[in-house]
mmCIF file of C-alpha atoms and ligand atoms in Angstrom:
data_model
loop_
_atom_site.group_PDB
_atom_site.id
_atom_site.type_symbol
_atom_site.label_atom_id
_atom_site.label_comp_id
_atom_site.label_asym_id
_atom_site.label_seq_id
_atom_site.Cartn_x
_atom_site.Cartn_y
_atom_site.Cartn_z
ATOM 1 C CA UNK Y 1 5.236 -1.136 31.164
ATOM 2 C CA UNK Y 2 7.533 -3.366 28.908
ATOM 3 C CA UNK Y 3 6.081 -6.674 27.950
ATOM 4 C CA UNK Y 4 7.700 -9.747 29.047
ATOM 5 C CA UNK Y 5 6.632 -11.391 25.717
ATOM 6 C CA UNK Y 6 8.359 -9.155 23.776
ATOM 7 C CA UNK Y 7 12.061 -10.754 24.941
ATOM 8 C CA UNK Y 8 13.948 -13.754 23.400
ATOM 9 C CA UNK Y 9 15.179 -15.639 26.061
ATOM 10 C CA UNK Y 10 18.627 -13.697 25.739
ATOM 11 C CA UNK Y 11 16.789 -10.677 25.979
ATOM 12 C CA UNK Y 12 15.239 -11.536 28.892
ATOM 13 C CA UNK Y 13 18.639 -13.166 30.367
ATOM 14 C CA UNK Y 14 20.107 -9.710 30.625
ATOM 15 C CA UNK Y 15 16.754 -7.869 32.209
ATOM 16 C CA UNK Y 16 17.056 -10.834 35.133
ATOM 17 C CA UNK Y 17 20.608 -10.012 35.294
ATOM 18 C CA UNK Y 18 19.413 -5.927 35.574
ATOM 19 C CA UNK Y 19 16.950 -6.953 37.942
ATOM 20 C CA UNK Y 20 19.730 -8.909 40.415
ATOM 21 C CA UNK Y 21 18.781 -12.327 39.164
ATOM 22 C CA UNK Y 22 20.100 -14.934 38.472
ATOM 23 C CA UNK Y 23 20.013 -15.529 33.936
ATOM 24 C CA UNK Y 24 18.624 -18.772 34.531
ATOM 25 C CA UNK Y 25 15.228 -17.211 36.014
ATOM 26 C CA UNK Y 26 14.451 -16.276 32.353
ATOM 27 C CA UNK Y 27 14.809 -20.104 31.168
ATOM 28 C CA UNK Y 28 12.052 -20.861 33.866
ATOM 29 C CA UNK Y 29 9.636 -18.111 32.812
ATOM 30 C CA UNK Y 30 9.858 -18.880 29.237
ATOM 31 C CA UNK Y 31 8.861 -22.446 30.668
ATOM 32 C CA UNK Y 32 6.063 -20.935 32.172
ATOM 33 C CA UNK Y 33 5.070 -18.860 29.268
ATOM 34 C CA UNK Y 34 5.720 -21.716 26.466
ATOM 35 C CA UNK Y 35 5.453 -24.844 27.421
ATOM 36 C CA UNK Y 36 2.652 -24.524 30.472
ATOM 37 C CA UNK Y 37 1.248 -21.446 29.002
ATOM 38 C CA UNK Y 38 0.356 -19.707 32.021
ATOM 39 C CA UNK Y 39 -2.086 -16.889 31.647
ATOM 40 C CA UNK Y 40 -0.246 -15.037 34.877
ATOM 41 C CA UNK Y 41 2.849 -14.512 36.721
ATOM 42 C CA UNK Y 42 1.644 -16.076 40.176
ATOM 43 C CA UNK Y 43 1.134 -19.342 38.452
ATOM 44 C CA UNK Y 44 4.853 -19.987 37.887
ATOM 45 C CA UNK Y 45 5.134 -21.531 41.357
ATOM 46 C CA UNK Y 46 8.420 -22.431 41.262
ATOM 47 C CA UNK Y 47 9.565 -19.024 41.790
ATOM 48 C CA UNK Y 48 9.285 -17.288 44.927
ATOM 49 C CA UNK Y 49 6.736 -15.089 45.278
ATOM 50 C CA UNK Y 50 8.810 -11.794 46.306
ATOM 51 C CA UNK Y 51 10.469 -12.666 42.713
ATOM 52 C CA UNK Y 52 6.814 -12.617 41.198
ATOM 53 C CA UNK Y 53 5.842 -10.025 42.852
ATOM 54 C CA UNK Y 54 9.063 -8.283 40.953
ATOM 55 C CA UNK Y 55 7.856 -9.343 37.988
ATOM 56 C CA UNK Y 56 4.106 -8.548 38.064
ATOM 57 C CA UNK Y 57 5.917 -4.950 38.828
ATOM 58 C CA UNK Y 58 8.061 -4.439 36.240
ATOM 59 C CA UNK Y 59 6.558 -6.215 33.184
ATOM 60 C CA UNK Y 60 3.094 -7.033 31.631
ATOM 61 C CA UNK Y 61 2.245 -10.687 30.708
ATOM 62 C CA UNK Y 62 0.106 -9.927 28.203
ATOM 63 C CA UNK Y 63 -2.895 -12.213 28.249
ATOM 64 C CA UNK Y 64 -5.692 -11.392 25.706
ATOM 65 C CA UNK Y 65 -9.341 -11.810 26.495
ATOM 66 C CA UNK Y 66 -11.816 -13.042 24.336
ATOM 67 C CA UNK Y 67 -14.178 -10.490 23.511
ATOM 68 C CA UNK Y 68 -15.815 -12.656 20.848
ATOM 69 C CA UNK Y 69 -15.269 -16.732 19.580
ATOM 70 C CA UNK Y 70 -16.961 -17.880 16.471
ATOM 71 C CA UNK Y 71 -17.374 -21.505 15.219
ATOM 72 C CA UNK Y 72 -17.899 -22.376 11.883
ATOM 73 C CA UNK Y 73 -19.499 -25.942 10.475
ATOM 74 C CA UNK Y 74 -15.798 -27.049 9.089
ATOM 75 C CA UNK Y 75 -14.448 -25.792 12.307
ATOM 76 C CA UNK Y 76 -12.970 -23.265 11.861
ATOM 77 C CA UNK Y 77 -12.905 -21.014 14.698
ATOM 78 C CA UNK Y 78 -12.362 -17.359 15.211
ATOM 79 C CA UNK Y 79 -10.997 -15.173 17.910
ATOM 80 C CA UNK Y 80 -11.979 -11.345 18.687
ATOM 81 C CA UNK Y 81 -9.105 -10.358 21.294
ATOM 82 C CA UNK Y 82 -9.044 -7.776 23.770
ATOM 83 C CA UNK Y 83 -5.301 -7.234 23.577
ATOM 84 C CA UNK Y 84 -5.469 -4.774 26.333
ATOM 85 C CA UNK Y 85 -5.408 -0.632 25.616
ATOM 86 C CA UNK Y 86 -8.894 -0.762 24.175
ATOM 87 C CA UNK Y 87 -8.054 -2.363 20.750
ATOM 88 C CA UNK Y 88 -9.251 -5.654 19.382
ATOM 89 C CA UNK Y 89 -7.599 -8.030 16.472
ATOM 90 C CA UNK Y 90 -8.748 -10.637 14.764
ATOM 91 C CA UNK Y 91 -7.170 -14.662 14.791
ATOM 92 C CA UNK Y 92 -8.345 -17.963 12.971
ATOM 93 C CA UNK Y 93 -7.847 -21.319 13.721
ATOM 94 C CA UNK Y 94 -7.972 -23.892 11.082
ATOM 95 C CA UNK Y 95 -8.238 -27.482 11.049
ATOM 96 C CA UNK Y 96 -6.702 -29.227 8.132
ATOM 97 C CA UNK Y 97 -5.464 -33.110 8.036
ATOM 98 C CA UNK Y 98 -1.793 -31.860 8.764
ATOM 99 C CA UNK Y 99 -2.541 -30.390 12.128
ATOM 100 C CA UNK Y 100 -3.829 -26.771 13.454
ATOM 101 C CA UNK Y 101 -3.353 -24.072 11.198
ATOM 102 C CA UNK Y 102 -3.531 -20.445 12.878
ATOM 103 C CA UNK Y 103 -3.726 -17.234 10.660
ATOM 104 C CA UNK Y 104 -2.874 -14.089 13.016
ATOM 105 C CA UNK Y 105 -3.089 -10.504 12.572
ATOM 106 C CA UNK Y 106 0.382 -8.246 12.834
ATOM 107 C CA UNK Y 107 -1.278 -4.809 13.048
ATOM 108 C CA UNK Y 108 -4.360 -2.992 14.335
ATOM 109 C CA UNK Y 109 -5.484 -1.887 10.751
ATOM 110 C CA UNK Y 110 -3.805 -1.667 8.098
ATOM 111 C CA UNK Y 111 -2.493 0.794 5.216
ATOM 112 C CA UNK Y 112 -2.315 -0.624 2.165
ATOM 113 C CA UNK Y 113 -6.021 0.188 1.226
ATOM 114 C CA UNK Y 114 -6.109 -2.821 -0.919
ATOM 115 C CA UNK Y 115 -9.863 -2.390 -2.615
ATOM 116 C CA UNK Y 116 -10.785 -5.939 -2.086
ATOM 117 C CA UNK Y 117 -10.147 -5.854 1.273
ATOM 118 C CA UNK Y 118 -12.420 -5.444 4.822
ATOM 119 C CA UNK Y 119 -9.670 -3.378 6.544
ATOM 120 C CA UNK Y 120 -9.411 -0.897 3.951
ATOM 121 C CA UNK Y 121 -11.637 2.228 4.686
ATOM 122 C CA UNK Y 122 -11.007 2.075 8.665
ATOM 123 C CA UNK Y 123 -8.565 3.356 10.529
ATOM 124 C CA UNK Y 124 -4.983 1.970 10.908
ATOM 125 C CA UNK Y 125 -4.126 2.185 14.566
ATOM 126 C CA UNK Y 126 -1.301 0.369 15.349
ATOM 127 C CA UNK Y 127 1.644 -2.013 14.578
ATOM 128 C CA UNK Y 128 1.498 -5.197 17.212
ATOM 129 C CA UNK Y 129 5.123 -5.982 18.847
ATOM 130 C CA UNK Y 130 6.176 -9.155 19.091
ATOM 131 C CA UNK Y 131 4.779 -10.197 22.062
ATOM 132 C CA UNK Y 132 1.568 -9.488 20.901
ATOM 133 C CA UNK Y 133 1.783 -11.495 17.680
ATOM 134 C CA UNK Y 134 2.915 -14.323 19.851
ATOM 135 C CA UNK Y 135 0.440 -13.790 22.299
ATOM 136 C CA UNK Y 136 -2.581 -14.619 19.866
ATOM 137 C CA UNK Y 137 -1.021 -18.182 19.328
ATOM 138 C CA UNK Y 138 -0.644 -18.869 23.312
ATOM 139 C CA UNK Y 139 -4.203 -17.575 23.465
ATOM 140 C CA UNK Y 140 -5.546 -19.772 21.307
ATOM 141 C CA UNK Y 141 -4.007 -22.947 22.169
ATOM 142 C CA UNK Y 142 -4.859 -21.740 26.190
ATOM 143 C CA UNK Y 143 -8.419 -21.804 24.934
ATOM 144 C CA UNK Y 144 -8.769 -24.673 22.562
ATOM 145 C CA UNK Y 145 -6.349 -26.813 24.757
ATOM 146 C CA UNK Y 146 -4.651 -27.667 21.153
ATOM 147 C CA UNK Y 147 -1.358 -27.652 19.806
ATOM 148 C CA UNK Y 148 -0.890 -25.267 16.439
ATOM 149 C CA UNK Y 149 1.462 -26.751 14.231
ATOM 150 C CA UNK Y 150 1.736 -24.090 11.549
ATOM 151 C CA UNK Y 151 1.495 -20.513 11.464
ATOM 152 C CA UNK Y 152 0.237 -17.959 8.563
ATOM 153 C CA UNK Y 153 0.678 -14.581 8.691
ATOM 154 C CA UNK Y 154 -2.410 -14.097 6.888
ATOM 155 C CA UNK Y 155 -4.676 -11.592 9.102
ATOM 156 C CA UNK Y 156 -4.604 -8.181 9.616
ATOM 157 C CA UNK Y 157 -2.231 -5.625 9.032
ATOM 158 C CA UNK Y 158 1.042 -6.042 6.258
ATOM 159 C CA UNK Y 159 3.578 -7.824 7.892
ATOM 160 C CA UNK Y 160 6.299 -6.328 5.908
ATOM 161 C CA UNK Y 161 5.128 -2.563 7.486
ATOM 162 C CA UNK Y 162 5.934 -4.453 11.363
ATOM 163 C CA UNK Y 163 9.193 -6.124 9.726
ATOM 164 C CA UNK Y 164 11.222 -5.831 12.393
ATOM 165 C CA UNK Y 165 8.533 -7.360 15.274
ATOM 166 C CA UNK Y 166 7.256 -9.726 12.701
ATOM 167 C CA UNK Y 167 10.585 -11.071 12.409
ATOM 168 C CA UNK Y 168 11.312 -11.322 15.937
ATOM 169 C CA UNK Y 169 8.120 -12.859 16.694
ATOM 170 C CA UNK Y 170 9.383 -15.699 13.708
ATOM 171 C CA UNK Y 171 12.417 -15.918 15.863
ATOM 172 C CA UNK Y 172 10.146 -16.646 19.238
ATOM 173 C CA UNK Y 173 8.046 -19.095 17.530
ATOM 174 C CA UNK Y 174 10.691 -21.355 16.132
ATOM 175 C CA UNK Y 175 13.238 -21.264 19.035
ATOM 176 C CA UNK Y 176 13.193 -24.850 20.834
ATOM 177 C CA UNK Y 177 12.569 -22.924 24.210
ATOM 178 C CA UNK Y 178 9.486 -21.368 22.680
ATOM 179 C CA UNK Y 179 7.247 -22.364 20.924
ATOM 180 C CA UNK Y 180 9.201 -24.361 18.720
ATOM 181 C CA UNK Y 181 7.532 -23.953 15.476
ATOM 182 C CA UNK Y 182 10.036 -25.089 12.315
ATOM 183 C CA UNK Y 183 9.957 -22.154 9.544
ATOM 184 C CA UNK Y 184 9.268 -24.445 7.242
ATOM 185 C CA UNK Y 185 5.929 -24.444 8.947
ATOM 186 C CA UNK Y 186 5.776 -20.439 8.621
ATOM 187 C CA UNK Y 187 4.170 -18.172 5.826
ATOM 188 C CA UNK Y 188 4.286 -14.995 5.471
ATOM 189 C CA UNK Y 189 2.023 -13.104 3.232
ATOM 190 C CA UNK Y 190 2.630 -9.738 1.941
ATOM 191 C CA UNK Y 191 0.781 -7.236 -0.610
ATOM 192 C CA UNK Y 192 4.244 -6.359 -2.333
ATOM 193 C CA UNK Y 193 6.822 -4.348 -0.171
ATOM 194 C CA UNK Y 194 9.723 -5.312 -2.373
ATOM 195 C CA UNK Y 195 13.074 -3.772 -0.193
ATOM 196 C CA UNK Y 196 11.425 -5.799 2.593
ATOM 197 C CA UNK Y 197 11.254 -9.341 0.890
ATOM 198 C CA UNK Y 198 14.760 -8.427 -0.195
ATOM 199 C CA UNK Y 199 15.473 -7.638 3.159
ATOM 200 C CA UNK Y 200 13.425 -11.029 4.347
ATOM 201 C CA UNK Y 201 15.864 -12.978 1.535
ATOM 202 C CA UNK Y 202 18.603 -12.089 3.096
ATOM 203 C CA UNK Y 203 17.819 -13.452 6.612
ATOM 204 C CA UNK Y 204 17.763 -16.434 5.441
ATOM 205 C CA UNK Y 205 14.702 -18.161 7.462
ATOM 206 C CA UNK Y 206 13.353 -21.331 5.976
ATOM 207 C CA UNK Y 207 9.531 -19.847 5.645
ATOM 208 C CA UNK Y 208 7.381 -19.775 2.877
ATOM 209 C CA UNK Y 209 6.497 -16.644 1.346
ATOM 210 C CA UNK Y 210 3.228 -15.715 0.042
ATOM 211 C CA UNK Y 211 2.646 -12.707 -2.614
ATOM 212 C CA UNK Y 212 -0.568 -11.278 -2.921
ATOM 213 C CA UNK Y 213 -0.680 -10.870 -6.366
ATOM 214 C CA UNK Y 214 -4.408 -10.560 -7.463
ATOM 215 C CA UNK Y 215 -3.596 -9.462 -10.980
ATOM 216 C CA UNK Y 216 -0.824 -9.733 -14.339
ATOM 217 C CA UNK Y 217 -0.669 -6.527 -15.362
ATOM 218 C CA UNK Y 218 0.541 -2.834 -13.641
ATOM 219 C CA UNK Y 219 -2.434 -0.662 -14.618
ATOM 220 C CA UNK Y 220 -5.563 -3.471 -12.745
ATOM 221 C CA UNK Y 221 -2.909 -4.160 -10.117
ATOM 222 C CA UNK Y 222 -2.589 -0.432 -9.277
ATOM 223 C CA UNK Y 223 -6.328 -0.237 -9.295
ATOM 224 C CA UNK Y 224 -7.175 -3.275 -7.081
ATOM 225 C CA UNK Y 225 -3.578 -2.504 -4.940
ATOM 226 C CA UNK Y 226 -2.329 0.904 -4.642
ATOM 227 C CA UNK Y 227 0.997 -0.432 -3.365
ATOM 228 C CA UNK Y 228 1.424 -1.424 -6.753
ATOM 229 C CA UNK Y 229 2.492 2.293 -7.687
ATOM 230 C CA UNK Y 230 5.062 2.222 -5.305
ATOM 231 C CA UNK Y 231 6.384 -0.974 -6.179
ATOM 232 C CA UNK Y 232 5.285 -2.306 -9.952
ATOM 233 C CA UNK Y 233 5.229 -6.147 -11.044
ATOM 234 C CA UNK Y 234 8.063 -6.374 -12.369
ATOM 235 C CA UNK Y 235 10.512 -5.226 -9.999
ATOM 236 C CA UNK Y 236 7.773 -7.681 -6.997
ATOM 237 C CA UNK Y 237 8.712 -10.250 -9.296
ATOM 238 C CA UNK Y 238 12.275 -9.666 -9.374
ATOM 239 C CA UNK Y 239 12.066 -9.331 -5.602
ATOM 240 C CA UNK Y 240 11.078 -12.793 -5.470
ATOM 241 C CA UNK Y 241 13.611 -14.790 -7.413
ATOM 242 C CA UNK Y 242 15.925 -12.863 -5.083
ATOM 243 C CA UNK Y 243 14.165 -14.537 -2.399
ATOM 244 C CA UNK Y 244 14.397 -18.092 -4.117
ATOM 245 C CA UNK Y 245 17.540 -18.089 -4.969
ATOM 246 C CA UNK Y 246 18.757 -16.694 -1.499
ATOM 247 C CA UNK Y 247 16.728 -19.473 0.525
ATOM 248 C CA UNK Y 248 16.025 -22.181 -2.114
ATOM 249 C CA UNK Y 249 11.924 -21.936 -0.925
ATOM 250 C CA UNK Y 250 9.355 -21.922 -3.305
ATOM 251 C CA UNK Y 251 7.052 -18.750 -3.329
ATOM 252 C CA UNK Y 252 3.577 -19.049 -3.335
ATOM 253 C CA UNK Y 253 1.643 -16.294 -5.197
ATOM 254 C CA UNK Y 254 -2.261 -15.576 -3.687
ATOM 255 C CA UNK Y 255 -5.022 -14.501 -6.777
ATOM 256 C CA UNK Y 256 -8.722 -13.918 -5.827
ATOM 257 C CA UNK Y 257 -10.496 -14.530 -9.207
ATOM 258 C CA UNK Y 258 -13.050 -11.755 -8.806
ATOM 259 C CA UNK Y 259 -15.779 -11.868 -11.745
ATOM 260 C CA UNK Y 260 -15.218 -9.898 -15.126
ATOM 261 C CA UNK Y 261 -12.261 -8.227 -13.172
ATOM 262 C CA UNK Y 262 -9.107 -10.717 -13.402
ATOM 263 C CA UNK Y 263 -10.936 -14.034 -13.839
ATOM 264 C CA UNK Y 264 -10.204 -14.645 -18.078
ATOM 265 C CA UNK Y 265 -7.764 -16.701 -20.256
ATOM 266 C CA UNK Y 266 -5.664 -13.449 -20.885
ATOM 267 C CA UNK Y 267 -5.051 -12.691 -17.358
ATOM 268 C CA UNK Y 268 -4.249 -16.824 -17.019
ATOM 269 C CA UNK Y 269 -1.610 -16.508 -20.046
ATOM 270 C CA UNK Y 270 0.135 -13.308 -18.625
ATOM 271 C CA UNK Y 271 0.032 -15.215 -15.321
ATOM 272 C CA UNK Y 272 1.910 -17.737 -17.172
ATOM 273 C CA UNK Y 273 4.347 -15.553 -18.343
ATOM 274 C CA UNK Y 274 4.823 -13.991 -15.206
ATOM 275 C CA UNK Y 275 5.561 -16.943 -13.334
ATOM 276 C CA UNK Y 276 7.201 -19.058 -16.045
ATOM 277 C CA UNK Y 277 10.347 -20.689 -14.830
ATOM 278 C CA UNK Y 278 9.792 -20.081 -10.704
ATOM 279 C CA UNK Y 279 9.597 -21.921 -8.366
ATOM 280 C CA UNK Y 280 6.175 -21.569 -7.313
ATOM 281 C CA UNK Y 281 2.734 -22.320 -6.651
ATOM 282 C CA UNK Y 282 -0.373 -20.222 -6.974
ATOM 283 C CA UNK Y 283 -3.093 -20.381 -5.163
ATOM 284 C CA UNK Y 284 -6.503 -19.660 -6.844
ATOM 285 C CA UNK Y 285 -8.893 -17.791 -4.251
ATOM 286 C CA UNK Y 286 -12.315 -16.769 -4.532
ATOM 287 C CA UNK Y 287 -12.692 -13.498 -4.095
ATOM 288 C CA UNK Y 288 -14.709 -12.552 -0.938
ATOM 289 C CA UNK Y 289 -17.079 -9.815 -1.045
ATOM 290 C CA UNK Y 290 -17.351 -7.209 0.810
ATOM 291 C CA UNK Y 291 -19.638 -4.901 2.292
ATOM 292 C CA UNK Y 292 -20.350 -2.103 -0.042
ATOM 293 C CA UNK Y 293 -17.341 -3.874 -2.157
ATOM 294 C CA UNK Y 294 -17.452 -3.975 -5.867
ATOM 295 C CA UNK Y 295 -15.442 -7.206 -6.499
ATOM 296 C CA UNK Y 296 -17.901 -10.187 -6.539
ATOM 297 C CA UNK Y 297 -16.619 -13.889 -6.772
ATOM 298 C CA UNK Y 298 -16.359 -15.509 -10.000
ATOM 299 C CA UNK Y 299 -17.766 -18.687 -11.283
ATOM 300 C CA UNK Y 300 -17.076 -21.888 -10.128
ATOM 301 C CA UNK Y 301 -16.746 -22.853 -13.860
ATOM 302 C CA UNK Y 302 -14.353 -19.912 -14.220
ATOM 303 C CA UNK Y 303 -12.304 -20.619 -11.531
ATOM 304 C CA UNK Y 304 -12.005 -24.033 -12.376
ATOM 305 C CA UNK Y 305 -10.485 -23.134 -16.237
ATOM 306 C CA UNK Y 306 -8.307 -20.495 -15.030
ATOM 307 C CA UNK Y 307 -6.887 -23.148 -12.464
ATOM 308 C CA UNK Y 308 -6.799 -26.067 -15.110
ATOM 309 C CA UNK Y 309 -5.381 -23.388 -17.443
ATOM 310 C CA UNK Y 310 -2.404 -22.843 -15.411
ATOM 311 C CA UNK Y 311 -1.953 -26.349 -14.739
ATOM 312 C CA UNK Y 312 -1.982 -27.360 -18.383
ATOM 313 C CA UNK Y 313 0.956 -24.376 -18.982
ATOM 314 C CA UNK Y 314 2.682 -25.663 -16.211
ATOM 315 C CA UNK Y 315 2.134 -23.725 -13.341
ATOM 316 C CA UNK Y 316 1.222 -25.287 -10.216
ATOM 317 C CA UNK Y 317 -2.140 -24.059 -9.077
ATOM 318 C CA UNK Y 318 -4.793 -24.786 -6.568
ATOM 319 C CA UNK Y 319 -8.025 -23.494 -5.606
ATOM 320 C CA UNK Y 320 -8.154 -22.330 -1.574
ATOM 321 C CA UNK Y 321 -11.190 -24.367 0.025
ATOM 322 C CA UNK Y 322 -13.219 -21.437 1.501
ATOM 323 C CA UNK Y 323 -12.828 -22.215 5.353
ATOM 324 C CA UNK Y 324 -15.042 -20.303 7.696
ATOM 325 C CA UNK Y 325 -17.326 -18.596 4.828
ATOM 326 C CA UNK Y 326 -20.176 -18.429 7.564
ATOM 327 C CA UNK Y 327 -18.432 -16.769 10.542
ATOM 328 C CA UNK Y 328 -16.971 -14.105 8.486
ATOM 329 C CA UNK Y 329 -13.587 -15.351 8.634
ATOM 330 C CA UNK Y 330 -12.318 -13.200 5.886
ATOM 331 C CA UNK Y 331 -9.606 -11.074 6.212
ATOM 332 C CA UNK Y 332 -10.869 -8.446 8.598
ATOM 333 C CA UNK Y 333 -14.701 -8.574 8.633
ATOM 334 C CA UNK Y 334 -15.063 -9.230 12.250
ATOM 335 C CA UNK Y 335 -13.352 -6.314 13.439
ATOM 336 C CA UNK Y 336 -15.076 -4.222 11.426
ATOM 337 C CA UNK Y 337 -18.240 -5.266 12.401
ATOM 338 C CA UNK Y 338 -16.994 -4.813 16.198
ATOM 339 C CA UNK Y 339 -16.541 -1.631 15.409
ATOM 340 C CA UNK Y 340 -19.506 -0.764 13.969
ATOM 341 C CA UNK Y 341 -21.167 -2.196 16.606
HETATM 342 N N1 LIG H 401 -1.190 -7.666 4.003
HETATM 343 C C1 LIG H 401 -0.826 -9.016 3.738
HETATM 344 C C2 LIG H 401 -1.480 -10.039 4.652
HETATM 345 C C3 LIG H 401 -2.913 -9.823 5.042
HETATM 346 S S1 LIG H 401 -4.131 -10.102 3.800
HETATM 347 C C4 LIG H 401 -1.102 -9.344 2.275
HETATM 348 O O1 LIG H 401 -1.604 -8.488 1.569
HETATM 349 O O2 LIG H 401 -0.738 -10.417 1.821
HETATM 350 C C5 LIG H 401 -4.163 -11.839 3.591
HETATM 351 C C6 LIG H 401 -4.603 -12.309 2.226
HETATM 352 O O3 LIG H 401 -6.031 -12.147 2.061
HETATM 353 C C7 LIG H 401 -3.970 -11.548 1.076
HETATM 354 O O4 LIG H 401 -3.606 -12.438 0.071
HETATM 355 C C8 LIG H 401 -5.084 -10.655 0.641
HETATM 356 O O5 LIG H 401 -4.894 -10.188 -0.662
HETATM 357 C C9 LIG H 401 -6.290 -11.563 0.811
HETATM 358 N N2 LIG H 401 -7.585 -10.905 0.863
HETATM 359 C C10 LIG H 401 -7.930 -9.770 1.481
HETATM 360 N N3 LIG H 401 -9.230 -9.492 1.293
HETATM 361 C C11 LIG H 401 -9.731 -10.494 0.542
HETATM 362 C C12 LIG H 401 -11.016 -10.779 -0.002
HETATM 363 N N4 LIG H 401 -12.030 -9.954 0.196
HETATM 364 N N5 LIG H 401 -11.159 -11.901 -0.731
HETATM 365 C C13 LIG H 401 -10.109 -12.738 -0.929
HETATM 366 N N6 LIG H 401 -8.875 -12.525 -0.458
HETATM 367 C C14 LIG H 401 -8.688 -11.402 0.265
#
């Protein structure tokens, strides 16, 4: 059955109209589903129940259960969702002085087999739609009884392999009827899939990109990111002045500083280099290990001269606070442990 989340509100005009209603019905049920958040069709009261009754027959809402909800001392808090045909996904909500911050997953799995990483070495299942991109914001605020003011797409999956429902779920979040989340309030964070920033560019959306980046030159990229092969630095960092100069927003470039591995002066100076001249901002990172992983995190010390390094050479860089360290709030290390359980 098709999923009533997975409409924009024009979308959803023309099924009302197919199902012999009126295209105002859809205005109401995004009501219901954005602004009251409703976790099921018989709470939109005011619409009568024989046209609920067609709706709870021809669509899904969607609403995730919480199979799991961890809470970390900064409070942080993470979300293990049913989303419904036996699969579960991981979302984080963070609490920073600016407002809610919410990181959410785009696929079941992923296939970039990034070494570093906790999804790499399980299955990939699925992409999410739309719907259910949007659904793990709704979710969360339904819970928490908050209001998320920006939105990473930071979790699992690569949002750039789910372009097309990652962008439409963008589109859902920021429309006034929706959830009404400015782009400008929006990251997106990809390992590297250059035609698709190029392809991102050219929409023209006001949200931030982030690059995964992780390393300065082809040959410990390749070996930390295999997408690396398919798409080398130089051409990602071509790909990304495209994107600057087609939107005018500054890129943000993600680097875990993993010990003995990509943590020294040289890589800082080639990062330099790289970077020189962009509008951007790098965020230091570090490195989380994982189970059976062989990256380990450097030094504070080393991660503080790499960072002051940058800074000195002009490049604007900043070490991520480690949020949620003791729920295992890393990229992907709750699901897997769900399904190990
Ligand atoms: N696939 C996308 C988004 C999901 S990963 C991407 O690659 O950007 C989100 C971020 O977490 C990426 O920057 C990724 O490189 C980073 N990451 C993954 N595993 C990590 C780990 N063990 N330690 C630190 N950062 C990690």
């Amino acid at each position: 059955m098709n999923k009533i989340k997975d409409y924009t509100i024009d979308e959803l005009k023309e099924e009302m109209t197919k199902l012999g209603e009126k295209p105002f019905r859809a205005t109401q049920i995004w009501e219901w589903i954005y602004k009251e958040n409703v976790a099921s069709f018989d709470e939109m009261t005011n619409l009568s129940i024989e046209l609920r009754n067609k709706l709870k027959d021809n669509y899904e809402i969607g609403t995730y259960k919480i199979i799991r909800k961890l809470e970390s001392k900064d409070g942080t808090k993470k979300f293990l969702f049913d989303i419904l045909d036996g699969n579960a996904i991981e979302t984080v909500l963070m609490d920073y002085k600016f407002g809610k911050s919410i990181c959410v997953s785009t696929q079941v799995g992923c296939k970039m087999g990034c070494k570093f990483c906790a999804s790499t070495g399980i299955d990939f299942v699925r992409s999410l739609s739309s719907g259910e991109i949007v659904e793990q914001i709704l979710a969360v605020q339904r819970e928490e009884h908050v209001k998320v003011s920006n939105v990473v797409y930071m979790g699992i999956g690569e949002p750039l392999d789910n372009y097309d429902n990652v962008v439409k779920s963008l589109k859902i979040l920021n429309d006034p009827k929706g959830l009404n989340i400015g782009a400008r309030h929006i990251s997106i964070s990809t390992s590297g899939l250059v035609p698709k920033i190029k392809k991102l560019a050219d929409e023209k959306l006001q949200c931030t990109l982030s690059i995964s980046l992780h390393a300065t030159t082809n040959e410990k990229r390749s070996e930390m990111m295999p997408v690396n092969k398919a798409y080398p630095i130089e051409e990602l960092i071509d790909a990304c002045k495209y994107y600057i100069e087609k939107t005018g927003r500054r890129i943000s470039f993600e680097y875990a500083l993993a010990k003995d591995n990509n943590d020294n002066l040289d890589d800082a100076k080639r990062l330099v280099k790289l970077l020189k001249g962009m509008v951007a901002h790098v965020n230091l990172i570090p490195i989380n290990k994982i189970e059976n992983g062989k990256y380990i995190k450097s030094t504070n010390e080393n991660i503080l001269k790499f960072r002051d390094f940058l800074n000195e050479n002009g490049i604007v860089a900043t070490v991520r606070r480690e949020l949620g360290s003791d729920i295992d709030a890393a990229c992907g290390q709750l699901r897997r442990k769900n399904l190990e359980e």
